[in-house]
Every structure is written in C-alpha cells, then in structure tokens.
Coordinates of C-alpha atoms in Angstrom, one line a residue:
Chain K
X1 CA -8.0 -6.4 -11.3
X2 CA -10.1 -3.9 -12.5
X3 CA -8.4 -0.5 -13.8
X4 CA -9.4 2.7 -11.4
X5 CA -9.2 5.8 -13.0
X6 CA -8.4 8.9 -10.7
X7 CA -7.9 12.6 -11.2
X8 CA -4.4 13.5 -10.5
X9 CA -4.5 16.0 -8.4
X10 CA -7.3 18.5 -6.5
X11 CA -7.6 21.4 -3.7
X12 CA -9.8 21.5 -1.0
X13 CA -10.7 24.3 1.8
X14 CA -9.7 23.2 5.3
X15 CA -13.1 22.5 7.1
X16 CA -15.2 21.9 3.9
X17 CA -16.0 18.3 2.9
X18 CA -13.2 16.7 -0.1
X19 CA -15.4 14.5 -2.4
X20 CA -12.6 12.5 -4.3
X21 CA -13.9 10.5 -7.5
X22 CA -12.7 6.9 -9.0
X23 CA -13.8 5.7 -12.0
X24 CA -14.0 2.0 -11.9
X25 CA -16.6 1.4 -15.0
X26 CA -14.7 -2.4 -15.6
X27 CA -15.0 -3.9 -11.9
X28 CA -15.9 -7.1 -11.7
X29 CA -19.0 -8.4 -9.4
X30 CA -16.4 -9.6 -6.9
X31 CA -14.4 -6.8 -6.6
X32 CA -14.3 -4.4 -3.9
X33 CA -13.2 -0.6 -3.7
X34 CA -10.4 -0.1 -1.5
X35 CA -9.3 3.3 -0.7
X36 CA -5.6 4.3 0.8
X37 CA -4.0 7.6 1.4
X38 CA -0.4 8.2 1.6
X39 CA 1.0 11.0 3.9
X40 CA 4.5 12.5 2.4
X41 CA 7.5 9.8 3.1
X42 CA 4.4 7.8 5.4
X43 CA 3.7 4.1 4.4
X44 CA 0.1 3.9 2.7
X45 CA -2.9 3.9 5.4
X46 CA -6.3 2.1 5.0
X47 CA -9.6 4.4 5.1
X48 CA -12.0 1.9 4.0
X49 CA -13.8 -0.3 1.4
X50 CA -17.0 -1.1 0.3
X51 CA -18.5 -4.1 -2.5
X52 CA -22.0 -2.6 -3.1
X53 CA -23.3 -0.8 0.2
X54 CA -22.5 2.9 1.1
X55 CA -19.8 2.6 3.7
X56 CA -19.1 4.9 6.5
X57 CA -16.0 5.3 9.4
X58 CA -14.5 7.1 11.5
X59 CA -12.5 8.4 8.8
X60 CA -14.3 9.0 5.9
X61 CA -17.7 7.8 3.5
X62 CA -17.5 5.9 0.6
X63 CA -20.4 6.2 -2.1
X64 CA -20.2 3.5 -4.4
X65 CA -23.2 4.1 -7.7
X66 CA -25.4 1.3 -8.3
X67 CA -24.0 0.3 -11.5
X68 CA -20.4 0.2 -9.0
X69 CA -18.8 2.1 -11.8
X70 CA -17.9 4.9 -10.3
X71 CA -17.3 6.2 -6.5
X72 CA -16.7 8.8 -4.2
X73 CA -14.7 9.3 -1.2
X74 CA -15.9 12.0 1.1
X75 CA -13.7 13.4 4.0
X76 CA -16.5 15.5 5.9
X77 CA -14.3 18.1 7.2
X78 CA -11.2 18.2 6.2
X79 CA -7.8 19.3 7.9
X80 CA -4.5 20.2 6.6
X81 CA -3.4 17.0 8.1
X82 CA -5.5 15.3 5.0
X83 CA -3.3 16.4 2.5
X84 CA -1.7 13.0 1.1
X85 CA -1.9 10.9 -2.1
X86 CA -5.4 8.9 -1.9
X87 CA -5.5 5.9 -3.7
X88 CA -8.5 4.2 -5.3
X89 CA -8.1 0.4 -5.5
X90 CA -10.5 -2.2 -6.9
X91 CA -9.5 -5.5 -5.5
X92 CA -10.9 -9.3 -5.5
X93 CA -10.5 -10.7 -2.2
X94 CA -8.6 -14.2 -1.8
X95 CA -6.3 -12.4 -4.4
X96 CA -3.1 -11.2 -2.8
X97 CA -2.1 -8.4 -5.5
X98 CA -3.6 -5.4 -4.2
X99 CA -2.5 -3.0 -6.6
X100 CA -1.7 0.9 -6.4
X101 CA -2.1 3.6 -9.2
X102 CA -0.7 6.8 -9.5
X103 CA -3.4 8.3 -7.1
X104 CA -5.0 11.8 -6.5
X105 CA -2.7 14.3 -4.7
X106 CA -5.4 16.3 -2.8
X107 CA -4.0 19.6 -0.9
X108 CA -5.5 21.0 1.8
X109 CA -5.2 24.4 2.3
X110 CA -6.4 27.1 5.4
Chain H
X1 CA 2.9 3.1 15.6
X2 CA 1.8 1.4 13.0
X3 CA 2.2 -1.9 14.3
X4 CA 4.8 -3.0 11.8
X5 CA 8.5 -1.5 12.2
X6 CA 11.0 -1.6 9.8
X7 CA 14.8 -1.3 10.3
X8 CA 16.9 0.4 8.9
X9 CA 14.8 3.7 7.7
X10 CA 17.4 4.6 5.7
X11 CA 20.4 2.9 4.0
X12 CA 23.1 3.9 1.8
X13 CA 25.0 0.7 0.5
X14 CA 27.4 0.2 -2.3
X15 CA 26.6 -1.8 -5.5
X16 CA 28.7 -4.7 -4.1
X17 CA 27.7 -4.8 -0.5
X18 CA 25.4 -7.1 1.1
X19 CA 22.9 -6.0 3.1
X20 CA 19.2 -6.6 4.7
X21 CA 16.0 -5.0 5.3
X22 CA 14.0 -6.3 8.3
X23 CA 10.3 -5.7 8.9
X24 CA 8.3 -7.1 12.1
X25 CA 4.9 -7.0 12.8
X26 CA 3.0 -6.8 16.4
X27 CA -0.5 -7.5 14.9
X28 CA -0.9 -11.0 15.3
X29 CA -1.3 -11.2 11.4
X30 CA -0.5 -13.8 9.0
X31 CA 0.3 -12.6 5.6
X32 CA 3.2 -10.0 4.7
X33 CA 4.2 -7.8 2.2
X34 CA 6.9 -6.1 0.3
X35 CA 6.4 -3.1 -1.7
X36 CA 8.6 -1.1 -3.6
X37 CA 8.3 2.6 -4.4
X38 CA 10.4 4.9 -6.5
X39 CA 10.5 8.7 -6.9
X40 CA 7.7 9.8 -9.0
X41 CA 5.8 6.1 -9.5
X42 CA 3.0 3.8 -8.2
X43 CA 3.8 1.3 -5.6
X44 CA 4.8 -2.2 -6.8
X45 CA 4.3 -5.3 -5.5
X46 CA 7.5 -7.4 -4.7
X47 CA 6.7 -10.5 -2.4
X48 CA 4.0 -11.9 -0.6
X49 CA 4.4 -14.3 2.1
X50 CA 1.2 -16.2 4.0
X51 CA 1.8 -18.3 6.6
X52 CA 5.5 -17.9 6.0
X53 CA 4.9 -19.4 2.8
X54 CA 5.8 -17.5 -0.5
X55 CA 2.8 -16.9 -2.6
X56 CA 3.6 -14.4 -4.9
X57 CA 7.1 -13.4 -6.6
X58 CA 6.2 -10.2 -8.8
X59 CA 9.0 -10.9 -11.3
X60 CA 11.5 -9.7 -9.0
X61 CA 15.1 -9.5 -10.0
X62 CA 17.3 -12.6 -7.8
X63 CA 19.7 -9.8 -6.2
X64 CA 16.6 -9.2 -4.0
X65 CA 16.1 -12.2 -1.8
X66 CA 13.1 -12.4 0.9
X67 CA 13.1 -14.6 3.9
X68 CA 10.2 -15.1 6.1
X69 CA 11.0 -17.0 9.3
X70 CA 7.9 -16.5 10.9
X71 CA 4.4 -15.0 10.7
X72 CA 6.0 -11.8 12.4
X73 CA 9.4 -11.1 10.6
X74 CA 10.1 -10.7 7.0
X75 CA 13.6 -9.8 5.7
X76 CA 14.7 -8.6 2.3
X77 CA 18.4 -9.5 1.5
X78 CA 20.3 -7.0 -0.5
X79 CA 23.1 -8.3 -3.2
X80 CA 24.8 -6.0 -5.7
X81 CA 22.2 -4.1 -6.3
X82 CA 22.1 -0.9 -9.2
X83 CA 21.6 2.2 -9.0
X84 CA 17.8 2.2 -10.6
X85 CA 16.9 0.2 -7.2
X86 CA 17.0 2.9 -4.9
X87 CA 13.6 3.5 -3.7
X88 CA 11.5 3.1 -0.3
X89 CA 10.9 -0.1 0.0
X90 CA 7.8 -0.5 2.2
X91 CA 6.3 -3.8 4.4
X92 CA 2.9 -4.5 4.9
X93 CA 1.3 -7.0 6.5
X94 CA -2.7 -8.3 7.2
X95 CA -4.8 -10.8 8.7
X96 CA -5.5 -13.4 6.3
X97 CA -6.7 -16.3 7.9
X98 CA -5.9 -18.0 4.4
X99 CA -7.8 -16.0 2.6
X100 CA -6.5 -12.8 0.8
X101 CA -8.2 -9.3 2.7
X102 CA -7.5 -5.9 0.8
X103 CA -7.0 -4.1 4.2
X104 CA -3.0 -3.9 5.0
X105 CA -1.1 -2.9 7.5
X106 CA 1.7 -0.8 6.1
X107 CA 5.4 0.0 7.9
X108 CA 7.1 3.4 7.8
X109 CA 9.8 2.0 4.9
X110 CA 13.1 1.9 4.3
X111 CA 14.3 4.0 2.2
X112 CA 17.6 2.9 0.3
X113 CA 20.2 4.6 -1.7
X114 CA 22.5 2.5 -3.9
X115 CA 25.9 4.4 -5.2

C-alpha cells in the first residue's frame, strides 16, 4: 500500500470548517483514500473514501487532486465532539491489510 | 452500538494464565478482524478471517491463537503472554462478499493488562 503522509497534529475553532491534508504522492491507480477517526479509548470509525471523484457524506468531504497525490478532508462545521485521531489510509481493495499510520490528532476547541 | 461487541473490556491476566477475548458481530458481515494497539503507536493488523477462513496471519507471535467459528464470532486465545503485549486489542469486521472492502466495522476493544 501506498505510504500516506499526515501532519501530526492541528487546532481547529468549534463551528469553522477543519480541512485535514494527506499526502499520498505514491498511490497506485487502484488504490483508494480511506479516511478513519478515532475518538479517545473509541474503536476507529469510518467517514469515507473516494478513488478519483470528490466524495461527500453525511459526515464529511473528501477532495481528492487530479494527480490523487494529495487530499483533503473537510469537516464543515466542526464540534468539540470531532476532536479524535483522523487517519488517512490508501488502500487496494480485494486486499485485506488495511493499514493505520500514526494519524493527525486534530483538537477542537470553543 | 457499533454493531460488533467485544467482551471483556478490560482484562488483567498473569503471564501464565489462559485466557480469551471474544468479539461478535450483528452486521450480517463476512470478514473479521483483529487489531492491536499499544500506548503511543499505530494500529497493527493481527488476523483476518473471511468466511471463517484465515487469510491473513500478520507475523503474530503463537501465544496468541484466533478462532473463528462462524461469520459472527471471533475469539483470540491468550497463553503466557509478556508484559510488552498489553494493549487494546480491537475487532473489526466488514462485508466482503469475497472481495476485500476498506470500510470496517470496528468494536469498542479490549483492553488487556499483562503482570
């Protein structure tokens, strides 16, 4: 799998969007961005993926650049409930090894 | 709820006792996980089980022994286990359909203390 390169930590005002970048610049064509957060002593939750597309949830966008080096993963309004480790994954599907790095601790404060 | 509950949450065991971790799974789902995480690093991957079947042993040490009985319940047996392999030990599971899929499911853990 592809290496993912995340900042290891940020702040973000509660209310104001948190843009989160990954660095991904040796992904592979089949490999999709995956994106997890962990909430302190919480199992890992899914937000969402994307291959090439710009993907949107209930929970959160994910931007993905043309060249799918990078992306970003933008929490519209966040809450202090947000705060968590966020985890940026690149993953080949029909592989079972889906991988976790050391993350970006993002803090959300009032 | 999560949809996958995992039993005990929290264990303290000697480094000659026997014991298990038990994970089950509501989902329907095919494939399941085990994770482990200690203080201050990434998540590893232990086992990977699809269709009961193991398809993945991360280089795990043998005094960690999965079972899988069915799709729904996956067990990891305990045997005189060190200190170093206290951790939270986390269970995941997804829908596979034979086919790997990124999005899992992930329990609350267990997290285990070895004296």
């Amino acid at each position: 799998d592809a290496k993912t390169t995340q900042p290891p930590s940020m702040d973000c005002a509660e209310g104001r969007a948190a843009n989160l970048p990954c660095n991904h610049s040796t992904i592979s064509g089949n490999e999709y961005v995956y994106w997890y957060r962990q909430i302190h002593s919480q199992g890992p939750q899914y937000i969402i993926h994307g291959l090439k597309n710009n993907e949107t949830n209930e929970m959160a966008s994910l931007i993905i650049t043309e060249d799918r080096k990078s992306s970003t993963l933008i929490l519209p309004h966040a809450t202090l409930r947000d705060t968590a480790v966020y985890y940026c994954i690149a993953f080949i599907v029909n592989d079972y090894k889906l991988s976790f790095g050391a993350g970006t601790t993002v803090t959300v404060r009032a | 709820e999560t949809g996958v509950t995992q039993t005990p949450r929290h264990l303290v065991m000697g480094m000659t006792n026997k014991k298990s971790l038990k994970c089950e799974q509501h989902l329907g789902h095919n494939a399941m996980y085990w994770y482990k995480q200690s203080a201050k690093k990434p998540l590893e991957l232990m086992f990977v089980y699809n269709f009961k079947e193991q398809t993945e042993n991360n280089s795990v040490p043998s005094r960690f022994s999965p079972e899988c009985p069915n799709s729904s319940h996956l067990f990891l047996h305990l045997h005189t286990l060190q200190p170093e392999d206290s951790a939270l030990y986390l269970c995941a599971s997804s829908q596979d359909g034979g086919s790997g899929t990124g999005e899992l499911f992930f329990g609350e853990g267990s997290r285990l203390t070895v004296l």
